[in-house]
Coordinates of C-alpha atoms in Angstrom, one line a residue:
M311 CA 73.9 206.7 -33.2
L312 CA 76.6 206.9 -30.3
P313 CA 79.0 210.7 -31.4
S314 CA 82.2 209.0 -32.4
N315 CA 84.1 211.2 -29.3
P316 CA 81.3 211.8 -26.9
L317 CA 82.2 214.4 -24.4
V318 CA 82.8 212.4 -20.2
S319 CA 81.8 214.4 -17.4
V320 CA 84.8 212.8 -14.3
I321 CA 82.9 214.4 -11.3
I322 CA 85.0 215.0 -8.1
P323 CA 83.3 215.3 -4.8
C324 CA 86.3 216.7 -2.6
Y325 CA 85.9 216.9 1.8
N326 CA 89.0 217.2 3.1
H327 CA 90.9 214.7 1.1
G328 CA 93.0 217.8 -0.7
Q329 CA 96.0 215.2 0.2
Y330 CA 94.7 213.2 -2.2
V331 CA 92.7 215.1 -4.7
M332 CA 95.6 215.5 -6.8
E333 CA 96.4 212.5 -7.4
A334 CA 92.0 211.3 -8.8
I335 CA 92.2 214.8 -11.1
A336 CA 96.3 213.7 -12.4
S337 CA 94.5 210.1 -13.0
V338 CA 92.0 211.6 -15.6
Q339 CA 94.0 213.9 -17.2
A340 CA 95.7 211.1 -18.7
Q341 CA 93.6 209.9 -19.8
T342 CA 93.4 208.6 -23.3
Y343 CA 90.6 209.6 -24.8
T344 CA 90.8 213.0 -24.2
N345 CA 87.2 214.5 -24.7
W346 CA 86.3 214.4 -20.7
E347 CA 85.5 217.0 -18.2
I348 CA 86.8 217.6 -14.6
I349 CA 84.3 219.2 -12.3
V350 CA 85.3 219.1 -8.4
V351 CA 82.0 219.7 -5.6
N352 CA 84.2 220.8 -2.6
D353 CA 81.9 219.8 0.0
G354 CA 81.8 222.2 2.3
S355 CA 85.7 221.9 3.3
T356 CA 87.1 222.4 6.6
E357 CA 90.0 221.9 6.5
E358 CA 92.8 224.4 5.9
L359 CA 95.1 222.4 2.9
T360 CA 91.8 221.4 0.7
N361 CA 90.4 225.0 1.2
E362 CA 93.4 226.2 -0.8
I363 CA 94.4 223.7 -3.0
L364 CA 91.2 223.6 -4.3
S365 CA 90.3 227.8 -4.0
N366 CA 94.1 227.8 -6.3
L367 CA 93.2 225.5 -8.4
N368 CA 93.4 226.5 -12.2
M369 CA 93.6 224.4 -14.7
T370 CA 92.5 224.2 -18.6
G371 CA 89.4 221.4 -18.5
V372 CA 89.2 221.9 -14.4
Q373 CA 86.1 223.6 -12.9
V374 CA 85.1 223.4 -8.7
I375 CA 82.1 224.4 -7.4
H376 CA 82.6 225.4 -3.2
T377 CA 79.1 224.6 -2.0
R378 CA 78.5 224.4 1.9
N379 CA 78.7 221.1 3.1
Q380 CA 75.7 218.8 2.2
G381 CA 76.9 215.1 2.5
L382 CA 78.3 212.8 -0.3
P383 CA 75.1 212.1 -2.2
A384 CA 73.7 215.5 -3.1
A385 CA 78.1 216.9 -3.9
R386 CA 77.6 214.3 -6.7
N387 CA 74.1 215.7 -8.4
N388 CA 76.0 218.8 -7.3
G389 CA 78.9 218.3 -9.5
I390 CA 76.4 216.8 -12.7
A391 CA 73.8 219.3 -12.3
R392 CA 76.6 221.2 -13.8
A393 CA 77.9 218.5 -16.0
T394 CA 78.0 218.7 -19.8
G395 CA 79.0 216.0 -20.9
E396 CA 76.8 212.4 -22.2
Y397 CA 77.8 210.5 -20.1
V398 CA 79.2 210.2 -16.6
L399 CA 81.8 208.8 -14.2
P400 CA 82.0 209.8 -10.7
L401 CA 85.0 209.8 -8.6
D402 CA 86.4 210.5 -5.7
A403 CA 88.8 212.5 -4.4
D404 CA 90.6 210.1 -2.6
D405 CA 90.7 207.2 -6.6
R406 CA 92.3 206.5 -8.9
I407 CA 91.5 205.5 -12.6
A408 CA 93.5 203.8 -14.9
A409 CA 94.7 206.0 -17.8
T410 CA 92.2 203.5 -20.4
Y411 CA 89.5 203.4 -18.0
V412 CA 87.6 206.3 -20.3
E413 CA 88.2 205.2 -23.6
K414 CA 88.0 201.3 -22.9
A415 CA 83.7 202.1 -21.1
M416 CA 82.6 204.7 -25.0
D417 CA 84.8 201.7 -26.5
E418 CA 81.6 199.3 -24.9
F419 CA 78.6 202.0 -24.7
K420 CA 79.6 202.8 -28.2
R421 CA 79.9 198.5 -29.4
N422 CA 76.2 198.2 -27.4
Q423 CA 73.4 200.5 -27.5
E424 CA 71.2 198.8 -24.8
V425 CA 74.5 199.3 -22.1
K426 CA 73.5 201.7 -19.5
L427 CA 76.6 201.1 -17.4
V428 CA 80.1 199.8 -17.9
Y429 CA 82.8 199.6 -15.0
C430 CA 85.5 197.7 -14.3
R431 CA 87.5 195.1 -12.3
G432 CA 89.1 197.3 -9.5
R433 CA 93.1 196.9 -7.2
Y434 CA 93.5 197.9 -2.9
F435 CA 96.0 200.8 -2.8
G436 CA 97.1 201.8 0.3
A437 CA 96.7 200.1 3.0
R438 CA 96.0 196.9 0.9
T439 CA 96.9 196.2 -1.9
D440 CA 94.8 192.9 -3.1
A441 CA 92.2 193.4 -5.7
V442 CA 88.5 194.6 -4.9
P443 CA 86.8 191.8 -5.6
F444 CA 84.1 191.3 -7.9
N445 CA 81.1 189.7 -9.0
G446 CA 82.1 186.4 -12.1
N447 CA 78.5 186.0 -12.9
P448 CA 76.7 187.8 -15.5
F449 CA 74.5 191.5 -14.1
S450 CA 71.2 189.9 -13.1
L451 CA 69.0 192.8 -10.6
K452 CA 67.9 190.0 -7.8
D453 CA 71.4 190.3 -6.8
L454 CA 72.4 193.7 -6.5
L455 CA 69.0 193.7 -4.9
L456 CA 71.0 191.3 -2.1
Y457 CA 74.2 192.6 -2.1
N458 CA 76.3 195.7 -4.0
F459 CA 78.7 194.3 -6.9
I460 CA 79.3 198.2 -8.7
F461 CA 82.0 200.5 -7.1
C462 CA 80.5 203.7 -7.2
S463 CA 83.3 204.9 -10.1
A464 CA 81.0 203.3 -13.1
F465 CA 79.4 205.0 -16.2
F466 CA 76.3 206.1 -17.2
R467 CA 74.5 208.1 -19.8
R468 CA 73.8 212.0 -17.8
N469 CA 69.6 211.3 -19.2
D470 CA 69.6 208.1 -17.6
F471 CA 70.6 209.9 -14.3
K472 CA 68.6 212.7 -14.4
A473 CA 65.4 209.9 -15.7
V474 CA 65.5 208.3 -11.7
G475 CA 66.4 211.7 -10.1
G476 CA 70.1 211.4 -9.1
Y477 CA 71.5 209.8 -5.9
S478 CA 69.1 210.1 -3.0
V479 CA 70.5 212.7 -0.3
S480 CA 68.4 210.0 2.5
M481 CA 71.3 207.6 2.1
K482 CA 73.6 210.6 3.1
G483 CA 75.4 208.0 5.5
G484 CA 76.2 205.7 2.6
W485 CA 75.2 203.2 0.4
E486 CA 74.1 205.7 -1.8
D487 CA 75.9 203.9 -4.8
W488 CA 74.0 201.0 -3.9
D489 CA 70.6 202.9 -4.5
F490 CA 71.2 204.7 -7.1
W491 CA 72.7 201.4 -8.8
I492 CA 69.0 199.9 -8.3
R493 CA 66.8 202.7 -9.4
L494 CA 69.2 203.4 -12.9
L495 CA 68.7 199.6 -13.2
K496 CA 65.3 197.9 -12.4
D497 CA 62.9 199.0 -14.8
G498 CA 65.9 197.0 -17.3
G499 CA 69.3 198.2 -19.7
N500 CA 72.8 196.1 -19.4
V501 CA 75.4 196.2 -17.1
F502 CA 78.7 195.1 -18.6
Q503 CA 82.2 195.1 -16.6
L504 CA 85.5 195.7 -18.4
P505 CA 87.9 192.4 -17.2
E506 CA 90.1 194.9 -16.3
E507 CA 92.0 196.5 -13.0
L508 CA 91.1 200.4 -15.0
F509 CA 90.6 201.0 -10.9
F510 CA 92.3 201.8 -7.8
Y511 CA 90.5 202.3 -4.3
R512 CA 92.6 203.2 -1.7
A513 CA 92.7 201.5 1.0
K514 CA 92.4 203.6 4.8
H515 CA 92.1 202.7 8.2
S516 CA 89.2 205.4 8.7
S517 CA 86.3 206.5 5.5
M518 CA 82.9 206.3 4.8
I519 CA 82.6 203.0 4.1
E520 CA 85.2 202.0 6.6
D521 CA 82.3 203.3 9.3
V522 CA 79.6 202.2 8.1
K523 CA 81.1 198.8 8.8
Q524 CA 81.6 199.7 12.3
N525 CA 78.8 201.1 13.0
V526 CA 75.2 197.6 13.3
M527 CA 73.1 201.0 13.7
L528 CA 74.1 202.8 10.5
Q529 CA 74.0 200.0 9.1
Q530 CA 70.2 199.3 9.3
R531 CA 68.9 202.5 9.3
L532 CA 70.7 202.6 5.8
G533 CA 69.3 199.7 5.4
E534 CA 65.7 200.2 6.3
Q535 CA 65.9 203.5 4.1
L536 CA 67.4 201.1 0.8
F537 CA 64.7 199.0 1.3
S538 CA 62.6 201.9 1.7
N539 CA 63.6 204.1 -1.0
N540 CA 62.9 200.5 -3.2
R541 CA 60.5 198.2 -2.0
E542 CA 58.0 197.5 -5.1
V543 CA 61.4 196.3 -7.3
Y544 CA 62.0 194.0 -4.3
F545 CA 58.7 193.3 -4.1
S546 CA 58.3 192.7 -8.0
V547 CA 61.7 190.8 -7.8
F548 CA 61.3 188.1 -4.3
G549 CA 56.6 188.1 -4.2
S550 CA 56.4 188.3 -0.8
P551 CA 58.5 189.6 2.7
L552 CA 59.8 186.3 3.6
E553 CA 60.6 186.0 0.2
V554 CA 63.1 188.1 0.7
Y555 CA 64.3 187.3 3.5
R556 CA 65.0 183.8 3.1
Q557 CA 66.8 185.0 0.4
W558 CA 68.9 186.8 2.8
Q559 CA 69.9 184.2 5.4
Q560 CA 70.2 182.0 2.2
L561 CA 73.0 184.8 1.6
K562 CA 75.0 185.7 4.4
Q563 CA 75.0 181.4 4.9
E564 CA 76.6 181.0 2.1
N565 CA 79.4 183.7 2.3
D566 CA 80.0 182.9 6.1
T567 CA 81.9 179.9 4.5
V568 CA 84.6 182.0 2.3
E569 CA 88.0 182.5 2.5
A570 CA 88.7 185.9 4.5
A571 CA 90.5 187.6 1.4
R572 CA 86.7 188.3 0.6
Q573 CA 85.6 190.1 3.1
S574 CA 86.3 193.5 1.6
V575 CA 84.5 196.3 1.3
Y576 CA 82.3 195.4 -0.6
A577 CA 81.9 191.3 -0.6
T578 CA 82.0 191.7 3.4
A579 CA 78.6 189.9 5.4
S580 CA 78.1 194.1 6.7
Y581 CA 77.8 195.4 3.6
R582 CA 75.0 193.2 2.5
L583 CA 71.7 194.4 3.2
G584 CA 71.3 190.3 4.7
H585 CA 73.3 191.3 7.1
I586 CA 72.3 194.0 7.8
L587 CA 68.5 193.9 8.8
L588 CA 68.7 190.6 9.9
Y589 CA 67.1 190.7 14.2
P590 CA 64.4 189.0 14.3
L591 CA 61.5 188.5 11.5
K592 CA 58.7 189.8 13.2
R593 CA 60.4 193.0 13.0
L594 CA 61.1 193.3 9.4
K595 CA 57.2 191.8 8.6
D596 CA 55.8 195.1 10.2
F597 CA 58.8 196.6 8.2
L598 CA 57.8 195.7 5.2
K599 CA 53.5 196.3 5.9
K600 CA 54.1 200.5 6.0

């Protein structure tokens, strides 16, 4: 039975985002659900402003961890290692959440004990202000293996996080959330998307995701690592390397025809594993045999 008011740990990794981090913190402090803790992880920031802000941060319910630079997956792991909450919400230092996000997510966990992950719909702010595209279909592990439609700020149980070993540091260059969702959900569990825009993603011209989108070699390396980390589940769902390849090809063809508005960080072809690994079939088959 879920406690009436379980503690939620909000983990905010921060690398040189001092100009934004207080907005992220304020969005948590404004929650209608009040049983939370915030853990900010200063991941070896080199920027003077960031280090000054985080070194002097002294707020009730907020703790700051200072580490050497280890990358985003390790920073999240370091924060969650300090967490005491039953539930976890990762929140990047330059993003924000709506005041009712935690409350509505906890209501869903209380309503359905089979739910393993809760997220919402989102909207960009900053360089763009349109809605973050979302998958309106019921959750499917098969879909998740082909493209990531769940942004990083989703709720999960800390025990489930421990059970799968946390975020993989092998995904340091990006897609650490995609890899984590696959490992979290490969053995079952329901996923629920709140039908409201409760997450706000700061759109900037330069970011980790934008950097990956512009770097084909990095995309290929991350795609290979993602596939290597989850080879067994890919084979169990698709049956053969040829079927995986065929599904990727089909997905790419389908999404090459969608309207430009859907070409976003979570729906763009360069964020799909199919697009990443669509080099010659022999190359893919050789890799899958490793």
